[in-house]
mmCIF file of C-alpha atoms in Angstrom:
data_model
loop_
_atom_site.group_PDB
_atom_site.id
_atom_site.type_symbol
_atom_site.label_atom_id
_atom_site.label_comp_id
_atom_site.label_asym_id
_atom_site.label_seq_id
_atom_site.Cartn_x
_atom_site.Cartn_y
_atom_site.Cartn_z
ATOM 1 C CA MET X 162 15.055 -21.597 9.838
ATOM 2 C CA SER X 163 12.778 -19.238 11.571
ATOM 3 C CA ASP X 164 9.846 -20.337 13.767
ATOM 4 C CA HIS X 165 6.586 -19.252 12.253
ATOM 5 C CA LYS X 166 4.396 -17.273 14.821
ATOM 6 C CA THR X 167 0.617 -16.587 14.388
ATOM 7 C CA PHE X 168 -1.057 -13.877 16.129
ATOM 8 C CA ASP X 169 -4.772 -14.293 15.905
ATOM 9 C CA THR X 170 -5.645 -11.881 18.876
ATOM 10 C CA VAL X 171 -4.061 -9.032 20.755
ATOM 11 C CA LYS X 172 -3.229 -11.154 23.392
ATOM 12 C CA ASP X 173 -1.320 -13.401 21.254
ATOM 13 C CA TYR X 174 0.934 -10.728 20.366
ATOM 14 C CA ASN X 175 1.313 -8.898 23.618
ATOM 15 C CA ASP X 176 2.443 -12.565 25.065
ATOM 16 C CA PHE X 177 5.072 -12.635 22.429
ATOM 17 C CA ASN X 178 6.349 -9.318 23.294
ATOM 18 C CA ASN X 179 5.830 -9.909 27.022
ATOM 19 C CA HIS X 180 3.262 -7.318 27.483
ATOM 20 C CA THR X 181 0.206 -7.334 29.814
ATOM 21 C CA THR X 182 -3.111 -7.214 27.950
ATOM 22 C CA HIS X 183 -4.908 -4.208 29.435
ATOM 23 C CA HIS X 184 -7.781 -4.482 26.488
ATOM 24 C CA PRO X 185 -8.812 -7.470 24.637
ATOM 25 C CA LEU X 186 -8.998 -5.520 21.365
ATOM 26 C CA VAL X 187 -6.160 -3.070 21.231
ATOM 27 C CA SER X 188 -2.537 -2.552 22.661
ATOM 28 C CA VAL X 189 0.560 -0.469 22.691
ATOM 29 C CA LEU X 190 3.831 -2.111 22.955
ATOM 30 C CA ASP X 191 7.183 -0.993 23.729
ATOM 31 C CA PHE X 192 9.658 -3.450 22.334
ATOM 32 C CA SER X 193 12.312 -2.838 24.687
ATOM 33 C CA LYS X 194 10.023 -4.938 27.185
ATOM 34 C CA ALA X 195 10.374 -7.937 24.759
ATOM 35 C CA LYS X 196 12.929 -10.778 25.365
ATOM 36 C CA PRO X 197 16.022 -10.581 22.951
ATOM 37 C CA ARG X 198 15.065 -13.245 19.995
ATOM 38 C CA HIS X 199 16.029 -14.523 16.709
ATOM 39 C CA GLY X 200 14.149 -14.186 13.498
ATOM 40 C CA HIS X 201 10.596 -15.398 13.063
ATOM 41 C CA LYS X 202 8.126 -15.644 10.222
ATOM 42 C CA MET X 203 4.824 -13.921 11.559
ATOM 43 C CA THR X 204 1.272 -14.123 10.412
ATOM 44 C CA PHE X 205 -1.122 -11.327 11.612
ATOM 45 C CA GLY X 206 -4.860 -11.606 12.110
ATOM 46 C CA THR X 207 -5.004 -7.851 13.388
ATOM 47 C CA TYR X 208 -3.849 -4.630 12.437
ATOM 48 C CA ALA X 209 -0.151 -3.562 13.284
ATOM 49 C CA ILE X 210 1.701 -0.236 12.868
ATOM 50 C CA ILE X 211 5.208 -0.540 14.026
ATOM 51 C CA LEU X 212 7.652 2.149 14.490
ATOM 52 C CA LYS X 213 11.235 0.963 14.420
ATOM 53 C CA GLU X 214 13.496 3.387 16.215
ATOM 54 C CA VAL X 215 16.642 1.328 15.346
ATOM 55 C CA LYS X 216 17.938 -0.946 12.872
ATOM 56 C CA CYS X 217 17.396 -4.392 14.130
ATOM 57 C CA GLY X 218 17.042 -6.995 11.416
ATOM 58 C CA ASP X 219 15.725 -7.511 7.835
ATOM 59 C CA LEU X 220 12.161 -7.973 6.774
ATOM 60 C CA ILE X 221 11.362 -10.345 3.983
ATOM 61 C CA TYR X 222 7.860 -9.851 1.993
ATOM 62 C CA GLY X 223 7.512 -12.014 -0.820
ATOM 63 C CA LYS X 224 11.019 -11.940 -2.732
ATOM 64 C CA HIS X 225 11.955 -8.664 -1.414
ATOM 65 C CA THR X 226 13.902 -7.425 1.653
ATOM 66 C CA TYR X 227 13.547 -4.204 3.294
ATOM 67 C CA ASP X 228 16.350 -3.006 5.836
ATOM 68 C CA TYR X 229 14.607 -1.136 8.808
ATOM 69 C CA GLN X 230 16.171 2.367 9.401
ATOM 70 C CA GLU X 231 15.536 4.552 12.415
ATOM 71 C CA GLY X 232 12.128 6.155 12.422
ATOM 72 C CA THR X 233 10.524 3.859 10.162
ATOM 73 C CA LEU X 234 6.850 3.032 10.154
ATOM 74 C CA VAL X 235 5.582 -0.309 8.958
ATOM 75 C CA PHE X 236 1.797 -1.036 8.593
ATOM 76 C CA ILE X 237 0.491 -4.429 8.643
ATOM 77 C CA GLY X 238 -3.144 -5.788 7.899
ATOM 78 C CA PRO X 239 -5.005 -9.050 8.679
ATOM 79 C CA GLY X 240 -3.710 -12.200 6.951
ATOM 80 C CA GLN X 241 -0.342 -10.593 5.881
ATOM 81 C CA VAL X 242 2.569 -12.570 6.702
ATOM 82 C CA ILE X 243 5.925 -11.071 7.375
ATOM 83 C CA ASP X 244 9.252 -12.642 7.905
ATOM 84 C CA VAL X 245 12.139 -11.146 10.200
ATOM 85 C CA ARG X 246 15.398 -12.245 9.659
ATOM 86 C CA ASP X 247 18.281 -10.946 11.825
ATOM 87 C CA LYS X 248 21.673 -10.767 10.950
ATOM 88 C CA THR X 249 22.940 -12.231 14.117
ATOM 89 C CA ASP X 250 21.676 -15.283 16.326
ATOM 90 C CA ILE X 251 19.596 -12.965 18.646
ATOM 91 C CA TYR X 252 18.671 -9.403 18.762
ATOM 92 C CA GLN X 253 16.698 -7.100 20.947
ATOM 93 C CA PRO X 254 14.152 -5.520 19.284
ATOM 94 C CA LEU X 255 13.469 -1.554 19.866
ATOM 95 C CA GLY X 256 10.330 0.710 19.178
ATOM 96 C CA ARG X 257 6.930 1.074 19.584
ATOM 97 C CA ALA X 258 3.686 -0.330 18.033
ATOM 98 C CA LEU X 259 -0.096 -0.001 17.858
ATOM 99 C CA ASN X 260 -1.815 -3.496 17.502
ATOM 100 C CA PHE X 261 -5.640 -3.598 17.125
ATOM 101 C CA HIS X 262 -8.092 -6.332 16.270
ATOM 102 C CA PRO X 263 -10.671 -5.706 13.521
ATOM 103 C CA ASP X 264 -13.508 -6.242 15.933
ATOM 104 C CA LEU X 265 -12.330 -2.915 17.496
ATOM 105 C CA ILE X 266 -13.538 -0.906 14.980
ATOM 106 C CA LEU X 267 -17.114 -2.531 14.110
ATOM 107 C CA GLY X 268 -19.934 -0.250 14.432
ATOM 108 C CA SER X 269 -17.643 2.987 13.997
ATOM 109 C CA PRO X 270 -16.930 5.233 11.167
ATOM 110 C CA LEU X 271 -13.575 3.628 11.018
ATOM 111 C CA VAL X 272 -14.681 0.541 10.119
ATOM 112 C CA LYS X 273 -15.235 2.135 6.421
ATOM 113 C CA GLN X 274 -12.684 4.545 6.346
ATOM 114 C CA ILE X 275 -9.786 2.197 7.146
ATOM 115 C CA GLU X 276 -9.923 0.828 3.600
ATOM 116 C CA ASP X 277 -8.797 4.241 2.307
ATOM 117 C CA TYR X 278 -5.754 3.678 4.372
ATOM 118 C CA GLY X 279 -4.316 2.149 1.366
ATOM 119 C CA PHE X 280 -0.688 1.687 3.204
ATOM 120 C CA PHE X 281 -1.912 -1.230 5.149
ATOM 121 C CA SER X 282 -1.466 -3.195 1.937
ATOM 122 C CA TYR X 283 1.727 -1.500 0.709
ATOM 123 C CA LYS X 284 5.060 -3.670 0.591
ATOM 124 C CA LEU X 285 7.234 -3.447 3.355
ATOM 125 C CA SER X 286 9.934 -1.771 0.963
ATOM 126 C CA GLU X 287 7.322 1.131 0.687
ATOM 127 C CA ALA X 288 7.658 1.993 4.391
ATOM 128 C CA LEU X 289 7.269 5.455 5.788
ATOM 129 C CA HIS X 290 10.483 7.056 6.851
ATOM 130 C CA LEU X 291 9.419 9.731 9.728
ATOM 131 C CA SER X 292 11.279 13.123 10.533
ATOM 132 C CA THR X 293 11.877 13.883 14.030
ATOM 133 C CA GLU X 294 8.898 15.853 14.127
ATOM 134 C CA GLU X 295 6.832 13.330 12.410
ATOM 135 C CA MET X 296 7.932 10.779 15.096
ATOM 136 C CA GLN X 297 7.134 12.845 17.876
ATOM 137 C CA THR X 298 3.482 13.680 16.755
ATOM 138 C CA PHE X 299 3.087 9.710 16.174
ATOM 139 C CA LEU X 300 4.405 9.088 19.747
ATOM 140 C CA ASP X 301 2.362 11.806 21.247
ATOM 141 C CA VAL X 302 -0.940 10.373 19.783
ATOM 142 C CA LEU X 303 0.212 6.751 20.569
ATOM 143 C CA ASP X 304 0.422 7.949 24.134
ATOM 144 C CA LYS X 305 -3.080 9.090 24.336
ATOM 145 C CA ILE X 306 -4.102 5.849 22.865
ATOM 146 C CA GLU X 307 -2.227 4.022 25.694
ATOM 147 C CA ASN X 308 -3.481 6.091 28.424
ATOM 148 C CA GLU X 309 -7.044 5.516 27.229
ATOM 149 C CA ILE X 310 -6.345 1.721 27.061
ATOM 150 C CA LYS X 311 -5.070 1.727 30.681
ATOM 151 C CA ARG X 312 -8.050 3.266 32.161
ATOM 152 C CA PRO X 313 -11.087 1.314 33.447
ATOM 153 C CA ILE X 314 -13.214 0.562 30.447
ATOM 154 C CA ASP X 315 -16.424 2.483 30.178
ATOM 155 C CA LYS X 316 -19.043 3.436 27.485
ATOM 156 C CA HIS X 317 -16.671 6.267 26.086
ATOM 157 C CA SER X 318 -13.616 3.933 26.080
ATOM 158 C CA LYS X 319 -14.290 2.426 22.317
ATOM 159 C CA LYS X 320 -14.957 5.821 20.905
ATOM 160 C CA LEU X 321 -11.914 7.742 22.097
ATOM 161 C CA ILE X 322 -9.723 4.816 21.203
ATOM 162 C CA ASN X 323 -10.892 4.713 17.711
ATOM 163 C CA SER X 324 -11.270 8.305 17.580
ATOM 164 C CA ASN X 325 -7.400 8.520 18.367
ATOM 165 C CA ILE X 326 -6.556 5.412 16.070
ATOM 166 C CA GLY X 327 -8.186 7.311 12.988
ATOM 167 C CA LEU X 328 -6.433 10.744 14.062
ATOM 168 C CA LEU X 329 -3.114 8.337 14.010
ATOM 169 C CA LEU X 330 -3.786 6.981 10.639
ATOM 170 C CA ASP X 331 -4.839 10.781 9.132
ATOM 171 C CA TYR X 332 -1.444 11.799 10.534
ATOM 172 C CA CYS X 333 0.065 8.603 8.711
ATOM 173 C CA ASP X 334 -1.531 9.830 5.425
ATOM 174 C CA ARG X 335 -0.323 13.196 5.682
ATOM 175 C CA PHE X 336 3.097 12.062 6.483
ATOM 176 C CA TYR X 337 3.099 9.638 3.271
ATOM 177 C CA ASP X 338 1.990 12.789 1.086
ATOM 178 C CA ARG X 339 5.050 14.301 2.429
ATOM 179 C CA GLN X 340 7.274 11.234 1.369
ATOM 180 C CA PHE X 341 5.888 11.278 -2.242
ATOM 181 C CA ILE X 342 7.028 14.691 -2.571
ATOM 182 C CA THR X 343 10.471 14.417 -0.957
ATOM 183 C CA ARG X 344 11.084 11.260 -3.021
ATOM 184 C CA GLN X 345 10.067 13.104 -6.087
ATOM 185 C CA HIS X 346 13.509 12.153 -7.810
ATOM 186 C CA ILE X 347 12.903 8.733 -7.475
ATOM 187 C CA ASN X 348 9.119 8.822 -8.439
ATOM 188 C CA THR X 349 10.196 10.351 -11.596
ATOM 189 C CA GLY X 350 12.325 7.452 -12.443
ATOM 190 C CA ILE X 351 9.467 5.226 -11.823
ATOM 191 C CA LEU X 352 7.314 7.042 -13.863
ATOM 192 C CA ALA X 353 9.874 6.780 -16.827
ATOM 193 C CA GLY X 354 9.933 2.890 -16.246
ATOM 194 C CA PHE X 355 6.062 2.847 -16.263
ATOM 195 C CA GLU X 356 6.220 4.402 -19.519
ATOM 196 C CA ASP X 357 8.865 2.048 -20.849
ATOM 197 C CA LEU X 358 6.949 -1.137 -19.734
ATOM 198 C CA MET X 359 3.816 0.208 -21.269
ATOM 199 C CA ASN X 360 5.756 0.705 -24.765
ATOM 200 C CA GLY X 361 7.246 -2.701 -24.407
ATOM 201 C CA TYR X 362 3.724 -4.257 -23.464
ATOM 202 C CA PHE X 363 2.031 -2.838 -26.554
ATOM 203 C CA ASN X 364 4.782 -3.444 -28.929
ATOM 204 C CA SER X 365 4.837 -7.350 -27.980
ATOM 205 C CA GLU X 366 2.373 -9.713 -28.580
ATOM 206 C CA LYS X 367 1.138 -9.783 -24.890
ATOM 207 C CA PRO X 368 -2.263 -7.704 -25.985
ATOM 208 C CA TYR X 369 -3.030 -10.571 -27.985
ATOM 209 C CA THR X 370 -2.204 -13.247 -25.743
ATOM 210 C CA GLU X 371 -2.835 -11.511 -22.113
ATOM 211 C CA GLY X 372 -5.241 -8.571 -23.205
ATOM 212 C CA LEU X 373 -5.127 -5.472 -21.530
ATOM 213 C CA PRO X 374 -2.726 -4.593 -18.980
ATOM 214 C CA SER X 375 -3.695 -3.945 -15.324
ATOM 215 C CA VAL X 376 -2.486 -1.540 -12.782
ATOM 216 C CA ALA X 377 -1.388 -4.493 -10.609
ATOM 217 C CA TYR X 378 0.603 -5.801 -13.590
ATOM 218 C CA PHE X 379 2.547 -2.764 -14.056
ATOM 219 C CA ALA X 380 2.973 -2.295 -10.111
ATOM 220 C CA ASP X 381 4.372 -6.102 -9.831
ATOM 221 C CA GLN X 382 7.045 -5.277 -12.856
ATOM 222 C CA LEU X 383 8.402 -2.361 -10.817
ATOM 223 C CA HIS X 384 8.342 -4.197 -7.386
ATOM 224 C CA LEU X 385 5.761 -2.039 -5.946
ATOM 225 C CA SER X 386 2.324 -2.874 -4.640
ATOM 226 C CA ALA X 387 -0.704 -1.849 -6.594
ATOM 227 C CA ASN X 388 -1.768 0.775 -4.000
ATOM 228 C CA TYR X 389 1.462 2.403 -3.535
ATOM 229 C CA PHE X 390 1.994 2.599 -7.215
ATOM 230 C CA GLY X 391 -1.165 4.294 -7.603
ATOM 231 C CA GLU X 392 -0.792 6.583 -5.158
ATOM 232 C CA LEU X 393 2.622 7.624 -6.615
ATOM 233 C CA VAL X 394 1.019 7.995 -10.148
ATOM 234 C CA LYS X 395 -1.736 9.969 -8.755
ATOM 235 C CA LYS X 396 0.371 12.440 -6.559
ATOM 236 C CA GLU X 397 2.871 12.956 -9.691
ATOM 237 C CA THR X 398 0.428 13.194 -12.659
ATOM 238 C CA GLY X 399 -2.751 14.245 -11.402
ATOM 239 C CA LYS X 400 -4.165 10.827 -12.897
ATOM 240 C CA SER X 401 -5.037 7.641 -11.605
ATOM 241 C CA ALA X 402 -2.866 4.544 -12.915
ATOM 242 C CA GLN X 403 -5.831 3.224 -14.894
ATOM 243 C CA GLU X 404 -6.202 6.864 -16.343
ATOM 244 C CA TYR X 405 -2.748 6.919 -17.251
ATOM 245 C CA ILE X 406 -2.978 3.629 -19.090
ATOM 246 C CA GLN X 407 -6.149 4.525 -20.683
ATOM 247 C CA THR X 408 -4.628 7.794 -22.035
ATOM 248 C CA LYS X 409 -1.608 5.728 -23.639
ATOM 249 C CA LEU X 410 -4.298 3.472 -25.074
ATOM 250 C CA ILE X 411 -6.108 6.106 -26.644
ATOM 251 C CA GLU X 412 -2.656 7.792 -28.104
ATOM 252 C CA LEU X 413 -2.084 4.353 -29.744
ATOM 253 C CA ALA X 414 -5.517 3.884 -30.905
ATOM 254 C CA LYS X 415 -5.361 7.134 -32.811
ATOM 255 C CA ASP X 416 -2.178 6.353 -34.613
ATOM 256 C CA LYS X 417 -3.451 2.903 -35.680
ATOM 257 C CA ILE X 418 -6.600 4.460 -36.851
ATOM 258 C CA PHE X 419 -4.587 6.422 -39.445
ATOM 259 C CA ASP X 420 -3.764 2.842 -41.007
ATOM 260 C CA SER X 421 -6.762 2.517 -43.141
ATOM 261 C CA SER X 422 -5.823 -1.061 -43.936
ATOM 262 C CA LYS X 423 -6.835 -2.087 -40.637
ATOM 263 C CA SER X 424 -10.443 -2.442 -39.481
ATOM 264 C CA VAL X 425 -11.432 -0.776 -36.078
ATOM 265 C CA LYS X 426 -12.295 -4.334 -34.923
ATOM 266 C CA GLU X 427 -8.688 -5.352 -35.892
ATOM 267 C CA ILE X 428 -6.999 -2.367 -33.950
ATOM 268 C CA ALA X 429 -9.283 -2.868 -30.628
ATOM 269 C CA PHE X 430 -7.843 -6.599 -30.734
ATOM 270 C CA GLU X 431 -4.221 -5.374 -31.350
ATOM 271 C CA LEU X 432 -4.669 -3.072 -28.386
ATOM 272 C CA GLY X 433 -5.993 -5.889 -26.046
ATOM 273 C CA PHE X 434 -9.636 -5.291 -26.091
ATOM 274 C CA LYS X 435 -11.388 -8.523 -25.925
ATOM 275 C CA TYR X 436 -14.860 -7.103 -27.241
ATOM 276 C CA PRO X 437 -14.689 -4.114 -29.742
ATOM 277 C CA GLN X 438 -17.634 -2.494 -28.329
ATOM 278 C CA HIS X 439 -15.347 -1.812 -24.984
ATOM 279 C CA PHE X 440 -12.859 -0.008 -27.257
ATOM 280 C CA HIS X 441 -15.690 1.858 -29.036
ATOM 281 C CA ARG X 442 -17.086 2.931 -25.821
ATOM 282 C CA LEU X 443 -13.657 4.005 -24.071
ATOM 283 C CA PHE X 444 -12.498 5.772 -27.038
ATOM 284 C CA LYS X 445 -15.788 7.793 -27.402
ATOM 285 C CA GLN X 446 -15.549 8.542 -23.489
ATOM 286 C CA LYS X 447 -12.265 9.934 -23.898
ATOM 287 C CA VAL X 448 -12.382 11.504 -27.302
ATOM 288 C CA GLY X 449 -15.685 12.442 -27.702
ATOM 289 C CA ILE X 450 -16.548 10.474 -30.983
ATOM 290 C CA THR X 451 -16.372 6.860 -32.044
ATOM 291 C CA PRO X 452 -13.211 5.428 -33.761
ATOM 292 C CA SER X 453 -14.774 5.278 -36.917
ATOM 293 C CA GLU X 454 -15.973 8.965 -36.738
ATOM 294 C CA PHE X 455 -12.165 9.878 -36.062
ATOM 295 C CA ARG X 456 -10.874 8.146 -39.030
ATOM 296 C CA ASN X 457 -13.559 9.962 -41.094
ATOM 297 C CA ARG X 458 -12.844 13.415 -39.639
ATOM 298 C CA ASN X 459 -8.899 12.702 -40.419
#
């Protein structure tokens, strides 16, 4: 059984990987310096961006396993738990990593911006696969951060380190946009699955028993994180996942409204609305008129 390691500080992770701590809040690691080891379950109190340059084991996140491939980036946020299970007793980790404590970005623009980088809450199976050119760009910026860390700390250090971390994250954001495009054939299948799930949900008793479905519900059914699923839907359709669900709701509502044997209130409950007035509000927002007006006009 794997040991459980907790990394609350940058130094904790440095010590585990046989690295000297040059800065208490940020480090750049070269895993080839780490000692060979067996699998571990790890809990992070820091942000970590890990580049695996070779395949070296399976990562377990929840119930799903992800096989590392060359040039793969994984993003880990504070509070996340991962489990690295190797297929041999001992393995030598290889690759690079950026590890920084949340305190590093306090008081900087990055403290607000980092919430916009949704990939820190993606599942490990949604890792970023880099091209050779993208990997070189990533490593170039990583080297700049490392050089700044090893300099004597002065009044410019924090600003320059944070600026380069922000630059690195912006490049990762761009690379993810590229990945959404190059994986379009896979994304199309996911959208088809999303549509099937919505049809199945609204044709069942779930709207009565569980109410309106959430984006997180469909993401979980498709074995995706809510953030990754939302980005995928947005990139493919131009709509947010929530807007996509609402569009489906309105389509179903329009069809049901033609059945004059049911009141608008009954239709609202059938669709999963807890309060009919919420249905009225959404329908008018999307269609421009109330459900009753739509019925009368048609």
